[in-house]
XYZ file of C-alpha atoms in Angstrom:
335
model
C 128.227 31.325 137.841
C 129.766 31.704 135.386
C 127.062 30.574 136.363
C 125.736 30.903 135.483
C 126.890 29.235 138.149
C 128.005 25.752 137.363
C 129.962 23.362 135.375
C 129.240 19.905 133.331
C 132.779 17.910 132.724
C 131.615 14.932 131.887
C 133.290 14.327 128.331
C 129.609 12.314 127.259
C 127.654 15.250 128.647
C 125.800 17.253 126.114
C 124.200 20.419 126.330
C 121.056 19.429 125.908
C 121.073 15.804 127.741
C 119.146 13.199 126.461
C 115.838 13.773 123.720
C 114.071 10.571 125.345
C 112.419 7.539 124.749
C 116.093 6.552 122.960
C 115.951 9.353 120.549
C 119.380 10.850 119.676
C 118.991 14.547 120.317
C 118.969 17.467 117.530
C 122.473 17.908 118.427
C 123.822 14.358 118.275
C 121.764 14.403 114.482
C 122.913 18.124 113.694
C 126.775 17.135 112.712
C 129.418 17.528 115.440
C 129.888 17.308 119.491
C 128.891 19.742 121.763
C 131.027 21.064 123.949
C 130.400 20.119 127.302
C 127.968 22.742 129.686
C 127.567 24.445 126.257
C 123.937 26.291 126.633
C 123.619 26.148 129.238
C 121.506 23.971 129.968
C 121.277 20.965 132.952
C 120.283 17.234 132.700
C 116.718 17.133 134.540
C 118.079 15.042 137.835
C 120.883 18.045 138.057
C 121.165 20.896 140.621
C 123.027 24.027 140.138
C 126.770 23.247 141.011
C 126.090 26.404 143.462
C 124.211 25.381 146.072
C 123.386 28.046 148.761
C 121.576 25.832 151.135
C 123.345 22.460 153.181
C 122.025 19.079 152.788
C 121.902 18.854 149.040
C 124.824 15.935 147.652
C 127.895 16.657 145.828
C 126.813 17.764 141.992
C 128.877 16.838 139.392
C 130.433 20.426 137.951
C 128.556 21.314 134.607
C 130.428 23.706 132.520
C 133.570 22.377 130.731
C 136.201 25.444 130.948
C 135.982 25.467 126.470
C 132.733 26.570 126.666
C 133.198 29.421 129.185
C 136.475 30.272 127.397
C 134.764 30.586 124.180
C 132.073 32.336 125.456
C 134.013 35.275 127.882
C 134.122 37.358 124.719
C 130.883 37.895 124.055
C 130.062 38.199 128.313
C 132.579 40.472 128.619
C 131.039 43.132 125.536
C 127.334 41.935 126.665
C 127.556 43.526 130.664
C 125.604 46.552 131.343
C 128.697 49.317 131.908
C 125.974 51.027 132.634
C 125.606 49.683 136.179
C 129.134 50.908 137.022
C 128.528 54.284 137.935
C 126.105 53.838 140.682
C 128.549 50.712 141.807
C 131.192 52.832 142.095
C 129.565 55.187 143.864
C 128.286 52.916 146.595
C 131.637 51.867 146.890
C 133.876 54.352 147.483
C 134.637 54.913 150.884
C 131.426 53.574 152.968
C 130.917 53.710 156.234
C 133.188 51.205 158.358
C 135.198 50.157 155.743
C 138.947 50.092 155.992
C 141.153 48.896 153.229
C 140.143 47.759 150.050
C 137.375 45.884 148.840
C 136.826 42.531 149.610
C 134.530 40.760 146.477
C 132.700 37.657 146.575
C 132.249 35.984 142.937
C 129.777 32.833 143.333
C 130.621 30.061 140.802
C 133.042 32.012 139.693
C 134.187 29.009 136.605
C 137.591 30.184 134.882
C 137.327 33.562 136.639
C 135.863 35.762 133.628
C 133.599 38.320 136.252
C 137.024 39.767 137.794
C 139.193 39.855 134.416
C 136.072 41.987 133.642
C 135.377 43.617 136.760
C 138.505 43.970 139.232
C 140.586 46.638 136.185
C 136.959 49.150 135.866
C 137.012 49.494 139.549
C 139.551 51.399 141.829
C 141.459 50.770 144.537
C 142.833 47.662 145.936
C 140.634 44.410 145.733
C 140.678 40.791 147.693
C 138.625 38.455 145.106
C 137.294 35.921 147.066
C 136.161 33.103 143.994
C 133.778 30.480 144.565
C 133.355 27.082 143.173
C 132.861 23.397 143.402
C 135.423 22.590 140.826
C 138.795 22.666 142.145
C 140.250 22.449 138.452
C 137.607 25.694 137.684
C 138.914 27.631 140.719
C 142.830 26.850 139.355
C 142.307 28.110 135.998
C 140.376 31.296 138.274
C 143.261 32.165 140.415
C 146.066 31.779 137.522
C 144.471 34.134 135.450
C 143.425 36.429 137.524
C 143.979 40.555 137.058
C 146.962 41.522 139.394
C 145.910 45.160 138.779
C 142.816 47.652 139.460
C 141.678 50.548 136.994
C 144.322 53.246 139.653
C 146.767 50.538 138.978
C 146.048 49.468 142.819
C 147.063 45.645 143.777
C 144.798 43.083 142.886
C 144.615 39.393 144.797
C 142.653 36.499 144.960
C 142.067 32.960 147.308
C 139.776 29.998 146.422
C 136.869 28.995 148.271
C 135.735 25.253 147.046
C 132.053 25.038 148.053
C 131.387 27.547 150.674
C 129.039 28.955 149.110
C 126.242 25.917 149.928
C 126.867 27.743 153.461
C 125.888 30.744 152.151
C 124.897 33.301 154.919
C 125.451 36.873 156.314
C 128.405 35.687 158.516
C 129.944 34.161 155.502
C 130.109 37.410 153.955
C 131.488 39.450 157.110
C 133.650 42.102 155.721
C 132.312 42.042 152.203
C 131.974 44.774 149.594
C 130.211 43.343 146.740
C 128.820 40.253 145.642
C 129.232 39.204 141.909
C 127.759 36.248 139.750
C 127.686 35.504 136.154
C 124.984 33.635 134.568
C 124.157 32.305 137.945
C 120.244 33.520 138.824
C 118.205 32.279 136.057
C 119.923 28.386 137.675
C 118.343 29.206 141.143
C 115.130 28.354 142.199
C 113.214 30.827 144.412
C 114.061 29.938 147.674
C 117.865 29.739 146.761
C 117.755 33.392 145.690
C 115.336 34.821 148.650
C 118.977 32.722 150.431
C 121.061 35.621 149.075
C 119.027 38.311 149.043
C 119.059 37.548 153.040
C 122.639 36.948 153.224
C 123.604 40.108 151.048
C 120.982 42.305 153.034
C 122.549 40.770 155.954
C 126.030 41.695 155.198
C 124.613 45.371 153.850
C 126.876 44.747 150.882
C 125.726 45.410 147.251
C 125.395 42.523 144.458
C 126.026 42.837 140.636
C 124.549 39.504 139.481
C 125.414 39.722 135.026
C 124.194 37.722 132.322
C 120.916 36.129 133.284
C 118.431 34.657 130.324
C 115.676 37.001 129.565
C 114.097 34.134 127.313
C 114.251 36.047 123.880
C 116.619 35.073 120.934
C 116.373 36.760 117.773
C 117.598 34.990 114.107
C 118.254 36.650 111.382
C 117.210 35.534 108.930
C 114.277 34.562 110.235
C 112.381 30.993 110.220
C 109.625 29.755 111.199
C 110.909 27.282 114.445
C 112.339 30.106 115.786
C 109.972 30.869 118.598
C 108.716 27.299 119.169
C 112.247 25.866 119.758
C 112.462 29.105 122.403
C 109.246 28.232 123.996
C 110.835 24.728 124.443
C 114.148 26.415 125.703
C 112.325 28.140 128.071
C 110.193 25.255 129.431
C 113.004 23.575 129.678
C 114.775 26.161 131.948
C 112.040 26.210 134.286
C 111.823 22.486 134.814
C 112.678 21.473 138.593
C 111.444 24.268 140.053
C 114.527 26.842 138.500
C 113.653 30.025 137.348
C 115.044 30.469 134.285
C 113.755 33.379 132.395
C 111.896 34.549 135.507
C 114.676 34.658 137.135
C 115.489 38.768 137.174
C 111.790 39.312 138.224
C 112.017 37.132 141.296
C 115.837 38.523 142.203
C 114.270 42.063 141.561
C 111.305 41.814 144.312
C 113.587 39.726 146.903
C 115.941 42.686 147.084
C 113.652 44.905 146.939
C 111.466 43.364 149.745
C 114.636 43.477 151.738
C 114.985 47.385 151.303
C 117.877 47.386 148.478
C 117.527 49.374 145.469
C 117.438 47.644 142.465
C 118.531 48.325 138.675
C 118.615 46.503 135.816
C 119.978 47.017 132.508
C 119.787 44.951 129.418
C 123.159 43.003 128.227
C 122.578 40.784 124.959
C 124.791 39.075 123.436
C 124.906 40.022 119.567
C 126.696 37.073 117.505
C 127.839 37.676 114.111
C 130.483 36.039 111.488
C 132.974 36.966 113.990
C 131.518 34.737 117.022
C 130.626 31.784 114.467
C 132.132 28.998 116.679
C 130.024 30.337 119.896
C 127.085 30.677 117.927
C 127.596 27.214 116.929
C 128.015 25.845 120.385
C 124.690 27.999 121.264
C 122.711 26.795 118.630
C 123.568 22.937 119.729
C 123.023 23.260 123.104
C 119.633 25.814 122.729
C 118.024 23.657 120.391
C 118.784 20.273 122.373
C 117.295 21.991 125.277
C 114.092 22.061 123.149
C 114.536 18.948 122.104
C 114.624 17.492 125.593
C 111.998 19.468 126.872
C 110.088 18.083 123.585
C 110.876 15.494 122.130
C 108.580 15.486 119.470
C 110.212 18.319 118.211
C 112.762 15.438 116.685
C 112.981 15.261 113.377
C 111.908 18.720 112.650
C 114.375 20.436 114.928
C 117.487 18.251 113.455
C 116.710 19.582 109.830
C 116.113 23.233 111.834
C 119.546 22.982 113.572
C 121.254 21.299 109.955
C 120.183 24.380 108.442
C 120.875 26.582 111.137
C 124.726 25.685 111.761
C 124.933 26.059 107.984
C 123.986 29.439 107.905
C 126.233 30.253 110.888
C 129.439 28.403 108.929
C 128.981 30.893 105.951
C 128.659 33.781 108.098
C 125.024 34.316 107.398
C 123.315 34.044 110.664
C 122.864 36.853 113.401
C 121.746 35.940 116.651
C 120.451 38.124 119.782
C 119.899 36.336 123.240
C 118.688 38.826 125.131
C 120.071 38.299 129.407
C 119.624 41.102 132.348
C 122.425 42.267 134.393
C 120.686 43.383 137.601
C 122.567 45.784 140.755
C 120.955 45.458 144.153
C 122.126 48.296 146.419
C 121.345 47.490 150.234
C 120.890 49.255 153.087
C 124.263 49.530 154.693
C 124.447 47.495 158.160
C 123.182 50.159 160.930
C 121.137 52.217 158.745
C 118.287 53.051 159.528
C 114.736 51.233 158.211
């Protein structure tokens, strides 16, 4: 969902929420406001903005359309291509099918998955985009491709919040299920939910960009892998998955008879991506800082130093995600 799935609006929202106990965060002391949903990261009361279950209250939306504008770049040069062949192939021309594809994108934010997706695949395409921000889904649907890679037609309708009802009915008639930084939000229960519903349907998912829970620095210092083992704690708090995210996806395909591949798809941040790296590094190491607090003081000089690296263009960063295809069983084949 773009999503990684969901979207944080709130202009006083920061990435990494509150430190606790009063503390200002390491990135309310690290110089400069964090975009809002830049991380991303959740307050600990939040739920992901998709919900595939009824029953759950309205969420506020997490992810302010800045940060998923500044970050489409490095998504868009970060997703396996490698997981396009076998897509393809599953899609052309199966059994039952008339017309083009129909493609569901869950939390589909500003609409990045099908300016990606819908021009590398032929034929004609109905995007169906998900979301519970109505302002999200308008930025979706007036920027969305109008053309496929055979130059077939391209359209697109809004679906605010269907996705809570996620099932195999909902998906009647669909090709493919996409999602962008959606799983590693999910807890286990909400992804065994669309495992179901997509074996249900028999239609294939391409879920992109989920954390793997390994960043690399260059240069190199010595917080680097305790702010990530904060990070990480912190994206496993509630009962989400975070890093394990992948793993869990992986077996509750696979349990439900789809073949599964991943592929890596990091995103590698240079000079050129200084002002995403600098939203990152804000909302990664107030993650840590939330998760920790005692980090404090220690963190803020880390993150000081940190930004001022990335300003001059001397910092490389790596954070590793998993794309992952699940190819089911068409409906009526056999076990």
């Amino acid at each position: 969902m773009e999503t990684v799935g969901a979207e944080k609006t709130d202009a006083d929202a920061r990435a990494g929420g509150s430190s606790g106990a009063g503390e200002p965060s390491a990135g309310d002391r690290g110089a400069g406001p964090v975009i809002a949903g830049a991380g991303p990261v959740a307050r600990p009361a939040e739920r992901a903005t998709v919900r595939l279950r009824d029953g759950e209250p309205e969420e506020p939306p997490r992810y302010a359309p800045e940060w998923l504008r500044l970050r489409e770049g490095a998504d868009a040069a970060a997703r396996a291509r490698e997981l396009l062949d076998p897509l393809r192939i599953r899609l052309a021309d199966p059994p039952g099918r008339s017309g083009g594809l129909v493609v569901h994108d869950l939390g589909c934010g500003t609409g990045s998955m099908g300016r990606w997706l819908a021009p590398r695949l032929d034929g004609a395409q109905h995007w169906i985009l998900h979301d519970r921000d109505p302002y999200l889904l308008h930025f979706a649907a007036a920027a969305s491709p109008c053309s496929a890679a055979d130059g077939s037609p391209v359209t697109v309708e809004t679906r605010r919040g269907d996705v809570a009802r996620l099932t195999p009915d909902a998906l009647t008639g669909a090709s493919l299920v996409t999602a962008s930084a959606l799983l590693d939000v999910l807890t286990r229960e909400e992804i065994e939910a669309l495992a179901d519903a997509c074996a249900g349907a028999g239609c294939p998912a391409l879920l992109t960009l989920s954390v793997a829970g390994r960043v690399e620095l260059a240069p190199q210092d010595p917080l680097d892998a305790e702010i990530a083992e904060a990070f990480n704690a912190h994206q496993r708090r509630a009962g989400l998955l975070g890093p394990d995210a992948v793993t869990v996806a992986c077996e509750a395909f696979a349990e439900r008879g789809a073949t599964v591949r991943v592929h890596a798809s990091p995103w590698r941040l240079g000079a050129e991506e200084a002002a995403l790296t600098e939203q990152w590094l804000r909302g990664w190491v107030g993650a840590a800082v939330e998760q920790r607090p005692e980090l404090g003081d220690r963190a803020a000089a880390y993150l000081s130093a940190r930004l001022a690296a990335c300003a001059a263009g001397a910092l490389r960063v790596t954070v590793h995600h998993t794309d992952l295809l699940a190819l089911p069983r068409p409906r009526g084949a056999a076990a």
